[in-house]
Short mmCIF file of C-alpha atoms in Angstrom, two decimals:
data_model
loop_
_atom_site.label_atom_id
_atom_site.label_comp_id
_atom_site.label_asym_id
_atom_site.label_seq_id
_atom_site.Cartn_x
_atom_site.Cartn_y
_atom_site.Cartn_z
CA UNK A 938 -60.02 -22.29 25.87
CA UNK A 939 -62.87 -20.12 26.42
CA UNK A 940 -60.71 -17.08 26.82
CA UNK A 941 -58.36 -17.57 23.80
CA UNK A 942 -61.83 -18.08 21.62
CA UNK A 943 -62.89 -14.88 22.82
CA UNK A 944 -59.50 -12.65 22.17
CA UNK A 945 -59.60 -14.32 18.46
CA UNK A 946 -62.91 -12.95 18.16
CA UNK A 947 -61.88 -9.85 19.42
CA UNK A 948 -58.82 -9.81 16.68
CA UNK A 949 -61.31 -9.93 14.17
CA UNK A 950 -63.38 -6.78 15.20
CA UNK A 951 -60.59 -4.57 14.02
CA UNK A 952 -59.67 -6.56 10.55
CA UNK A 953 -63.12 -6.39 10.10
CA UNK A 954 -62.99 -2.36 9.86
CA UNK A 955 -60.05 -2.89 8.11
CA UNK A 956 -61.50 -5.32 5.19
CA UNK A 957 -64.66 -2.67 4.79
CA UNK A 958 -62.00 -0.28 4.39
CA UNK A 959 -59.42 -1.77 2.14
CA UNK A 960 -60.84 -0.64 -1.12
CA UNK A 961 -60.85 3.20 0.60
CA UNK A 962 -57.31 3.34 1.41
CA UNK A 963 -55.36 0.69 -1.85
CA UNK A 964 -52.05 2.39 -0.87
CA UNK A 965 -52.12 0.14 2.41
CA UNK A 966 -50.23 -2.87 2.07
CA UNK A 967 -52.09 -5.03 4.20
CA UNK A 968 -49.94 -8.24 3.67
CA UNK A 969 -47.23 -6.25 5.72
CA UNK A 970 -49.36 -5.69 8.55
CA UNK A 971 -47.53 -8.72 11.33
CA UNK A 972 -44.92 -9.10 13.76
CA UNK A 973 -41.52 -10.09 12.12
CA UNK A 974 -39.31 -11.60 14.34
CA UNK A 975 -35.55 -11.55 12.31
CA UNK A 976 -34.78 -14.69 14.36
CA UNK A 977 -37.84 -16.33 13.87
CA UNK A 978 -38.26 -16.50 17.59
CA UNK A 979 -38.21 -14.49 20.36
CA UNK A 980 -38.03 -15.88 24.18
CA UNK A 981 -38.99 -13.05 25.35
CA UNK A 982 -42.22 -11.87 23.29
CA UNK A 983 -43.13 -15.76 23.98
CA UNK A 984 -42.86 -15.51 27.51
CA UNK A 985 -45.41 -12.31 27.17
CA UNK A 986 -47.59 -13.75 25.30
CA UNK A 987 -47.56 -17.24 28.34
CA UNK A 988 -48.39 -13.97 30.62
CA UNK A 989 -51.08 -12.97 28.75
CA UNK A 990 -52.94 -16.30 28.26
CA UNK A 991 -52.13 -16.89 31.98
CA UNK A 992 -54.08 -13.85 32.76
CA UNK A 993 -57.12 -14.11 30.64
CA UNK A 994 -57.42 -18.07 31.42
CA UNK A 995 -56.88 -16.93 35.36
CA UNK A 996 -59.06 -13.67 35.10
CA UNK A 997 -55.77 -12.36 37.92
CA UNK A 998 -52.68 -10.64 37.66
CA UNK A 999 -51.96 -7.61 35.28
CA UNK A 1000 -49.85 -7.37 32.72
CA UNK A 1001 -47.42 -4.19 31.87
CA UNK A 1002 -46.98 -2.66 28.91
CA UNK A 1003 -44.65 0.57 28.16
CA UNK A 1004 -45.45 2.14 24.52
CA UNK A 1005 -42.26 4.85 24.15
CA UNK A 1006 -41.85 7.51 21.61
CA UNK A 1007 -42.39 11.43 20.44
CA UNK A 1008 -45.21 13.71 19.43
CA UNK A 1009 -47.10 10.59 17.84
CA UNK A 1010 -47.40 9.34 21.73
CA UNK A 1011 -47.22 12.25 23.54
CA UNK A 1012 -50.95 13.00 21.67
CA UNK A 1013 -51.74 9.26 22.73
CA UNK A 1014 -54.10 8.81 19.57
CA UNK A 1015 -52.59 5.43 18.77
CA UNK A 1016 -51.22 4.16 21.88
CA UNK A 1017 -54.87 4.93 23.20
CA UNK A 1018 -56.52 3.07 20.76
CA UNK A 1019 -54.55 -0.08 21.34
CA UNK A 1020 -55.12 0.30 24.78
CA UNK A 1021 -58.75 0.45 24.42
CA UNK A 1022 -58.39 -2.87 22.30
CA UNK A 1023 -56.59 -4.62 25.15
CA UNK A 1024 -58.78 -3.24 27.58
CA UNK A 1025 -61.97 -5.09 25.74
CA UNK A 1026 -60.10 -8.40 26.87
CA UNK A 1027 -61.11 -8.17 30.02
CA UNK A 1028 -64.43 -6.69 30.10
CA UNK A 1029 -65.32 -7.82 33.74
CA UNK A 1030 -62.47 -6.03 35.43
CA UNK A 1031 -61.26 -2.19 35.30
CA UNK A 1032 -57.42 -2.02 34.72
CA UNK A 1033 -55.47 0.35 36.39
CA UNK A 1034 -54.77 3.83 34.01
CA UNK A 1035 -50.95 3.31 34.64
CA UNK A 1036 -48.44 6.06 33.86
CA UNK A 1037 -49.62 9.58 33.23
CA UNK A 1038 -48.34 12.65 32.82
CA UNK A 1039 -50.28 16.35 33.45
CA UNK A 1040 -49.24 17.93 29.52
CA UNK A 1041 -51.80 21.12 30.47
CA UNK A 1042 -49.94 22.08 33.17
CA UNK A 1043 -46.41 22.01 31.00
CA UNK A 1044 -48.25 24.18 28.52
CA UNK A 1045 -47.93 21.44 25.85
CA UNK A 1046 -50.97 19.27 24.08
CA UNK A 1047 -52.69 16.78 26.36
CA UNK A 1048 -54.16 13.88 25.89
CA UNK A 1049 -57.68 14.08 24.60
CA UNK A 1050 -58.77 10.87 27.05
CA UNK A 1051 -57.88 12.45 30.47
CA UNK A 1052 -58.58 15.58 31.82
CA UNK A 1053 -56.14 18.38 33.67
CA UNK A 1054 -56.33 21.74 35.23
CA UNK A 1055 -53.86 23.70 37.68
CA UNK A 1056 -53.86 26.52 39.63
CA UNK A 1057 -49.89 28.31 40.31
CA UNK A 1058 -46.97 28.75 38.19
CA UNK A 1059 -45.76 25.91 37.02
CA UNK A 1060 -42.43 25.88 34.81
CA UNK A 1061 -41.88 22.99 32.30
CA UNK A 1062 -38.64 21.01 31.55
CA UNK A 1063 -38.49 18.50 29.03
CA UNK A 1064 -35.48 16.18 27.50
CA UNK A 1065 -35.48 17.92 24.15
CA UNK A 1066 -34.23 20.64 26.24
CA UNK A 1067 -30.83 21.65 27.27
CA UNK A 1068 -31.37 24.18 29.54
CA UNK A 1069 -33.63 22.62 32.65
CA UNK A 1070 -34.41 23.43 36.06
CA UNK A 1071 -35.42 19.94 36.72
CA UNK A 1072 -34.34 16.41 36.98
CA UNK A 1073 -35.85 13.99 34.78
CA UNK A 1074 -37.23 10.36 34.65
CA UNK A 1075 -38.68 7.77 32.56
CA UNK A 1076 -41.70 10.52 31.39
CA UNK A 1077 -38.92 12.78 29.84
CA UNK A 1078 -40.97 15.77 31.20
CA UNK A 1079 -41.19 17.20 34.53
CA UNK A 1080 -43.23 20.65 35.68
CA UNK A 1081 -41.73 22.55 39.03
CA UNK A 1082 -43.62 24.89 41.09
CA UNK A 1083 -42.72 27.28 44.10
CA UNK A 1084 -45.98 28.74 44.99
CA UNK A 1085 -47.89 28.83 48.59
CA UNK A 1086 -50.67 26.04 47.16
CA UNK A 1087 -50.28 25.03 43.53
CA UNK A 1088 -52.78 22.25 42.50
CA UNK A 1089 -53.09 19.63 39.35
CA UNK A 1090 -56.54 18.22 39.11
CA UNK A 1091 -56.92 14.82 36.85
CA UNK A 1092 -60.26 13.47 35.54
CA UNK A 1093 -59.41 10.41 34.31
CA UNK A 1094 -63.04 9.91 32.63
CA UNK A 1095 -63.66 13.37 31.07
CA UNK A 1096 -66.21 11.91 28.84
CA UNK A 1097 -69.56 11.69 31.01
CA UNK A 1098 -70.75 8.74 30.07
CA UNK A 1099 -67.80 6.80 29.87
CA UNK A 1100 -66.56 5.63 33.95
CA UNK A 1101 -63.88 3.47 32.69
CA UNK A 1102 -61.36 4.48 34.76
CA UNK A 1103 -60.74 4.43 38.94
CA UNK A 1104 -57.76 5.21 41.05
CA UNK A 1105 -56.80 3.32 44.52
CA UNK A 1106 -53.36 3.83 44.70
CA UNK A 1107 -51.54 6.53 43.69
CA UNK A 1108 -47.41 7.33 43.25
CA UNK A 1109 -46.41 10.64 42.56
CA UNK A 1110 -43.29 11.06 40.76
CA UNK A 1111 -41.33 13.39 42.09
CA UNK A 1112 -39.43 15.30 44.46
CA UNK A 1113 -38.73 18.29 46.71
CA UNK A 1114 -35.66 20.45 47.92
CA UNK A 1115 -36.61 20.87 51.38
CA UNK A 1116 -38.69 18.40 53.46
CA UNK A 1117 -41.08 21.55 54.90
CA UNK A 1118 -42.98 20.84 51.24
CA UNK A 1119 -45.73 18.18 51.57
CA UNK A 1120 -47.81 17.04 49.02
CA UNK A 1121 -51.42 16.51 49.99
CA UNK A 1122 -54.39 14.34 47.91
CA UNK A 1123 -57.97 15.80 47.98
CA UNK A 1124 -60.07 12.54 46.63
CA UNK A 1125 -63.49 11.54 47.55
CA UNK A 1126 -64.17 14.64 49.70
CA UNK A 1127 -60.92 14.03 51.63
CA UNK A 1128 -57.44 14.75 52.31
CA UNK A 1129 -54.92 11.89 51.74
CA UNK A 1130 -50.94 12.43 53.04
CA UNK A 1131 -48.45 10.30 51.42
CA UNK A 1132 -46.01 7.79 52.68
CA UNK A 1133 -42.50 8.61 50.88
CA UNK A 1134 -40.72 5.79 49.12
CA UNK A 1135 -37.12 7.32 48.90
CA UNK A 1136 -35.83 4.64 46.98
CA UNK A 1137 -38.41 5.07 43.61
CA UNK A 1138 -38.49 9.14 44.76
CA UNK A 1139 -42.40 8.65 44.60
CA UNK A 1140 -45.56 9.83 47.01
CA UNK A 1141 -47.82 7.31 47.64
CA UNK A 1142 -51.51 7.88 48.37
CA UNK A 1143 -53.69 5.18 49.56
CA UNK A 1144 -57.49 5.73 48.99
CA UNK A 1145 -59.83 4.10 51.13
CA UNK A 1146 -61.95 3.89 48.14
CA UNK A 1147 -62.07 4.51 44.02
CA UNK A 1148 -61.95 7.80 42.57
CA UNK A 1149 -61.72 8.94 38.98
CA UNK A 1150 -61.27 12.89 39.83
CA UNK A 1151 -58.11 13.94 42.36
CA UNK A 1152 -56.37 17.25 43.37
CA UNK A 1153 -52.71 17.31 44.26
CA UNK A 1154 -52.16 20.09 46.52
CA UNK A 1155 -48.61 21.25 47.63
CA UNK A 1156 -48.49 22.75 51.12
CA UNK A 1157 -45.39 25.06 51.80
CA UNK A 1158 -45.05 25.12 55.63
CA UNK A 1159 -42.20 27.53 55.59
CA UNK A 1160 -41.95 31.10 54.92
CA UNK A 1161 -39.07 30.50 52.64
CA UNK A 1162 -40.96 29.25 49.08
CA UNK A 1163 -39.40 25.96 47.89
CA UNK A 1164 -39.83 23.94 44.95
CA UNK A 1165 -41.66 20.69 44.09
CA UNK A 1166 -41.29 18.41 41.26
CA UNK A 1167 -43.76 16.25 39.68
CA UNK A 1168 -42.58 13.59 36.77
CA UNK A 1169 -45.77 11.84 36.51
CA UNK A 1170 -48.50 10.47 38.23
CA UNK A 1171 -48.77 6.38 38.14
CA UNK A 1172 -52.63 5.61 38.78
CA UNK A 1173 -53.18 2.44 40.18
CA UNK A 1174 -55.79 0.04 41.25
CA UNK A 1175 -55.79 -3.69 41.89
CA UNK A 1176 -58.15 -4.88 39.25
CA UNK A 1177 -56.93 -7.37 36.74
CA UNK A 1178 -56.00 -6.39 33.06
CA UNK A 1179 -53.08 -4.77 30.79
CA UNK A 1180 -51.55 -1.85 31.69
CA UNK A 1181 -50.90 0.33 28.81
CA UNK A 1182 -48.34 2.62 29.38
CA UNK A 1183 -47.71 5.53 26.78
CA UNK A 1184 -44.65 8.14 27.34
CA UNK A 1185 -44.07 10.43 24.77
CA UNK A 1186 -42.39 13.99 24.55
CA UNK A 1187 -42.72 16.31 21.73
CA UNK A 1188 -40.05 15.85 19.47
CA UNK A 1189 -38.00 13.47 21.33
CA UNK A 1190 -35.37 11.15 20.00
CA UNK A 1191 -33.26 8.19 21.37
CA UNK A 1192 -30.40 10.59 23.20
CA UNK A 1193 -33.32 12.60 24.67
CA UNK A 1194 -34.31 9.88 26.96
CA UNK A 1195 -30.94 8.81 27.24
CA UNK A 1196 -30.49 12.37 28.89
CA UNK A 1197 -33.06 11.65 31.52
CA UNK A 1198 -31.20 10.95 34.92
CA UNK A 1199 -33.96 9.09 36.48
CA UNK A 1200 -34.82 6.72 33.47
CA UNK A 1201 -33.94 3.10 35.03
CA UNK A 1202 -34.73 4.32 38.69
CA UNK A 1203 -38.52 5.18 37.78
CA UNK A 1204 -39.15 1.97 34.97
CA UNK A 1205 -38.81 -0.48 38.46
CA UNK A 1206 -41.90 1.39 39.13
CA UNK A 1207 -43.47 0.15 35.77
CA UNK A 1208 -42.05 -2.72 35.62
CA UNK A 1209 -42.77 -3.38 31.94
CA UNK A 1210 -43.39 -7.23 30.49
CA UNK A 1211 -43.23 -5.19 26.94
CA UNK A 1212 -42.00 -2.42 25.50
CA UNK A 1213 -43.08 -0.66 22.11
CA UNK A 1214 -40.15 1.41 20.90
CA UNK A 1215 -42.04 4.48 18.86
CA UNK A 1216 -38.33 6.93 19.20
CA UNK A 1217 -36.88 7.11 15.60
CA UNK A 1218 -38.92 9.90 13.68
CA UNK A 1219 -36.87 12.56 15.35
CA UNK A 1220 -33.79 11.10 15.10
CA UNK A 1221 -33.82 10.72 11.33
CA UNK A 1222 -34.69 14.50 10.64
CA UNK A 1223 -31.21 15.71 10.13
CA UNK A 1224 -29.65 14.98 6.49
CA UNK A 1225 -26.10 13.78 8.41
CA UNK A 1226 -28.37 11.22 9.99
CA UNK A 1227 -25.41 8.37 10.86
CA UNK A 1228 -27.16 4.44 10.99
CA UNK A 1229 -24.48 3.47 13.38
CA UNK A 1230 -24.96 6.33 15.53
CA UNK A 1231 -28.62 5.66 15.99
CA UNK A 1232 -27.98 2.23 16.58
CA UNK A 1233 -25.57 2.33 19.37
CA UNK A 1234 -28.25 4.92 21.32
CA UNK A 1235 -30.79 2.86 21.07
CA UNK A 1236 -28.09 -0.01 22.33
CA UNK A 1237 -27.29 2.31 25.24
CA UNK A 1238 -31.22 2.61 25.60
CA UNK A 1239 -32.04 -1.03 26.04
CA UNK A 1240 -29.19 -1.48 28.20
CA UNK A 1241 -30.95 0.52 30.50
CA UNK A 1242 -33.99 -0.98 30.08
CA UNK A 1243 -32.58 -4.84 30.38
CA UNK A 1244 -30.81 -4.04 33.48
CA UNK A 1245 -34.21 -3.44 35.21
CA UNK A 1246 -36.28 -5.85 33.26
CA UNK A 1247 -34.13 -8.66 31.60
CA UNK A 1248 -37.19 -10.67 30.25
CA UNK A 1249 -39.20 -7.72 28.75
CA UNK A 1250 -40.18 -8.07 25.25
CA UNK A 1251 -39.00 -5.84 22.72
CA UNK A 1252 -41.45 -4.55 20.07
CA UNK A 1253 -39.90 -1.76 17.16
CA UNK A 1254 -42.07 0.02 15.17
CA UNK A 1255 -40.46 1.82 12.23
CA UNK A 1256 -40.87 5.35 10.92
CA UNK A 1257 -43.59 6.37 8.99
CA UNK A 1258 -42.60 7.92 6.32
CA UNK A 1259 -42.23 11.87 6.33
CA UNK A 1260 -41.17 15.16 4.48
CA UNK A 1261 -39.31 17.92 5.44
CA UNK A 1262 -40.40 21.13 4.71
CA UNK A 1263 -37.43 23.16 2.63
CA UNK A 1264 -37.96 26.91 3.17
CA UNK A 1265 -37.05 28.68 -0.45
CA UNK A 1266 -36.39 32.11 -1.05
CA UNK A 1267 -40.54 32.96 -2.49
CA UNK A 1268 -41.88 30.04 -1.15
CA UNK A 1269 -41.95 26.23 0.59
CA UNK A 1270 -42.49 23.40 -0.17
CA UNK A 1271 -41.77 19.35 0.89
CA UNK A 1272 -39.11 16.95 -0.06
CA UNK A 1273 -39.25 13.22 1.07
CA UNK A 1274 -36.96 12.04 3.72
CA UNK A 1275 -35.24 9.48 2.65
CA UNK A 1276 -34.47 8.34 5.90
CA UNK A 1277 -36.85 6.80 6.35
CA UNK A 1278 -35.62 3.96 4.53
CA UNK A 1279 -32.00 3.34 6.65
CA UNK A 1280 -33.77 3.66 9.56
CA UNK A 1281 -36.40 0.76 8.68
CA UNK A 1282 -33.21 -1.36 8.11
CA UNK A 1283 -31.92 -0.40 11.10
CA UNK A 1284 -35.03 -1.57 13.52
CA UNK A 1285 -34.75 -4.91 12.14
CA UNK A 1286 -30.92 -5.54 12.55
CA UNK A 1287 -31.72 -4.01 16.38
CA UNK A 1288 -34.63 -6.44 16.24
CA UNK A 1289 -32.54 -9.12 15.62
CA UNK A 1290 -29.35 -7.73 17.53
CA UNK A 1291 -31.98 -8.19 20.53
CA UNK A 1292 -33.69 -10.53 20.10
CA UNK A 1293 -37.18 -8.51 19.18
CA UNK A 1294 -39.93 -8.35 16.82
CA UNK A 1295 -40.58 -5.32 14.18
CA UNK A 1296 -44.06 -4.10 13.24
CA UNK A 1297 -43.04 -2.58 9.98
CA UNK A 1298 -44.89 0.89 9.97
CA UNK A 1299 -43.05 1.95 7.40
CA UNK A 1300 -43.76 -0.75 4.81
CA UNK A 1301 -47.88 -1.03 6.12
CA UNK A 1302 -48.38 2.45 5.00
CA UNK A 1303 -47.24 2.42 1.46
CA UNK A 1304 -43.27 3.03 1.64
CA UNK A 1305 -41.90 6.12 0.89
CA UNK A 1306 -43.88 8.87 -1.21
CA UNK A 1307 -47.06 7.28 0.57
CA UNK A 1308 -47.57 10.11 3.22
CA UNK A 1309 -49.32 12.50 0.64
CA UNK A 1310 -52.16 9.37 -0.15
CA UNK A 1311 -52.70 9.26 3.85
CA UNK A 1312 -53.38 13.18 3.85
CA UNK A 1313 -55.71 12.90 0.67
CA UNK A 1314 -57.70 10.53 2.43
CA UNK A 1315 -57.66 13.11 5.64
CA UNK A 1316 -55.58 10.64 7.44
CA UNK A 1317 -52.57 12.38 8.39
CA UNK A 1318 -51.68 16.19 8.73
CA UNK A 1319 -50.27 18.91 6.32
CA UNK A 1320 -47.08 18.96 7.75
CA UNK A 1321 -46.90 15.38 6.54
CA UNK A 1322 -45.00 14.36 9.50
CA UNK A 1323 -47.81 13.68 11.94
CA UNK A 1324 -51.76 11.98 11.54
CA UNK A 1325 -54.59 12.54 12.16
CA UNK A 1326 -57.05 11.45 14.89
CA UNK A 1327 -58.68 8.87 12.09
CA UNK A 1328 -54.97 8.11 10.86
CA UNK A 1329 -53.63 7.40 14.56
CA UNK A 1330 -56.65 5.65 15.43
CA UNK A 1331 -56.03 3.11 12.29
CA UNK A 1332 -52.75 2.37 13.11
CA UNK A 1333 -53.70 1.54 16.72
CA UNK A 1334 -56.22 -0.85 14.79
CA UNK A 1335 -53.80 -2.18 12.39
CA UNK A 1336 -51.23 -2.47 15.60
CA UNK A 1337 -53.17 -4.10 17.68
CA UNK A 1338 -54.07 -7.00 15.22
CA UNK A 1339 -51.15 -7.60 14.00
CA UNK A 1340 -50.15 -8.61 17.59
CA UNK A 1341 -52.99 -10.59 18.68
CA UNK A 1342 -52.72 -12.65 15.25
CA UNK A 1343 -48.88 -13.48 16.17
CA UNK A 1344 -50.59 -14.25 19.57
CA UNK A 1345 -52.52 -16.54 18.33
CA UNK A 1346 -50.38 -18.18 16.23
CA UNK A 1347 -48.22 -18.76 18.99
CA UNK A 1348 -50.26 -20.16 20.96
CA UNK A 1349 -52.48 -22.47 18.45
CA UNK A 1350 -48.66 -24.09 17.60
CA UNK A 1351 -47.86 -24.98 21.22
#
């Protein structure tokens, strides 16, 4: 009882930000901000929440969570900020970073919360890509090197005074054409091999004790150069908690990660309890955008994703709305997309074709026309497609309550 007290308390922090800010930002609809479930009920996001009180009334066990989408992931803004809010749950206990991918070293934008650096040529391949020179996985993204001793280094506390969080365990994702490639761990002042798991194609490094800073170093011991993969780095420790997964790739849509070979094979390795379907903006960018064809991908999608976990909950957050910038012969400008509207209706009849919940982005934010009065307020970007730090972080705030209030409710009415 003590622990459900305390995450109602927690829900409030949040709504309280959000009450002192209501008369700043009118255009919000704040009655909008919940978890519809179509069918009133889902077993599933029940059975997550049962996992969730277990853990906080237990203080043991973790709980996974896999937050999927585009560029508004792949910057982690939102999906950070919710993690940070789930984090504060368990304030005795460090939970493990989870899935994590090195953006710096694919020449793309990085997450502002962990730090990378590389030395080597490195050559990106993503799932918004046709032409690759790598096989991909659940991260969508995957950088390849041939040189004598390419490196990644992660700090996964770049801010000083925050040591939030440690590594134990570490599985690298990925993979090499010849077995005269070994990957090698510098951590703690030493040098950790890896035991190969052949059936999750991951490298896993066992540290004697925590770090929060780690070098992978690739050793060629052949005087032939071949190449080495990496898909992502899943940082582990045993420490109870959530882990917050976030993939995201730059432009991504539903048939991008249906491209990725290695999809179902690396989520065992995640093993999600829920999933947060962000994957929509992308896909509704074209003016032929077809409802039923977006539907059956994401159909195809969550086939995938029940054969590995059959009880994970399904979350669906819809588009925000968005403008497409029309190049004219003397100038530019923006004209609404529409979509957004047909492809709100078309997370809730998935919602209730799975038996899932919606968070109703679309609808929170004002409806359509309501991007401009986000980017007056210096909430979301120019290109009225994307937000800003302040915008992201809002959402994550909004986000987050919403699903600790349905948590509640839930539980207060068993």
């Amino acid at each position: 009882m003590k622990r459900l007290v305390y995450i109602i308390i927690s829900c409030l922090l949040p709504l309280l930000s959000m009450g002192q800010a209501k008369p700043k930002y009118p255009f919000i609809v704040d009655s909008m901000n919940v978890i519809q479930i179509p069918n009133g009920k889902s077993e599933n996001l029940n059975l997550f929440y049962n996992k969730l009180l277990q853990t906080l009334q237990t203080n043991q066990g973790q709980i996974s969570i896999l937050h999927i989408g585009g560029s508004h992931i792949q910057a982690d803004m939102m999906s950070h900020q919710i993690r940070s809010h789930f984090d504060s749950l368990f304030p005795e206990t460090h939970a493990s970073r989870g899935l994590i991918f090195p953006f710096e070293t694919a020449k793309t934008n990085n997450p502002y919360n962990y730090k990378v650096t590389h030395k080597g040529t490195w050559t990106a391949s993503r799932n918004v890509r046709e032409s690759r020179i790598a096989t991909l996985g659940l991260t969508g993204i995957a950088v390849t090197s041939a040189d004598s001793l390419p490196e990644i280094t992660i700090n996964l506390n770049p801010d000083e005074e925050q040591h939030r969080w440690f590594c134990t365990k570490l599985s690298v994702l990925g993979y090499t054409d010849s077995k005269l490639v070994e990957p090698k761990l510098l951590a703690n002042d030493t040098i950790y091999s890896a035991k190969y798991d052949s059936t999750l194609s991951t490298y896993i490094f066992q540290l004697d004790k925590p770090t929060e800073l780690f070098t992978l170093q690739i050793q060629q011991n052949d005087t032939i150069r071949h190449n080495f993969t990496i898909n992502g780095f899943y940082v582990e420790n045993n420490d109870c908690g959530i882990v917050y997964n976030a993939v995201g790739v730059n432009g991504a849509s539903v048939p991008s990660y249906l491209s990725c070979e290695n999809f179902e094979r690396d989520l065992h390795l995640i093993k999600p309890d829920l999933m947060i379907f962000a994957i929509g903006i992308n896909d509704a960018v074209p003016e032929n955008f077809s409802d039923s064809t977006f539907i059956s991908n994401y159909d195809s999608l969550l086939t995938k994703i029940q054969r590995v976990a059959p009880n994970c909950a399904f979350i669906f957050v819809t588009n925000n709305d968005s403008y497409r910038k029309i190049k004219g012969k003397k100038s530019s400008y923006y004209s609404v997309n529409r979509n957004g509207l047909r492809v709100e209706r078309d997370f809730y009849e998935l919602a209730q074709k799975h038996n899932g919940a919606v968070w109703d982005m679309f609808a929170i934010m004002g409806g359509l026309q309501s991007m401009p009065q986000w980017e007056a307020m210096g909430l979301a970007q120019k290109d009225k497609v994307h937000f800003t730090k302040k915008g992201y972080k809002l959402l994550g705030d909004m986000f987050y309550s919403a699903l600790i209030r349905s948590y509640n409710k839930t539980m207060l009415e068993r």
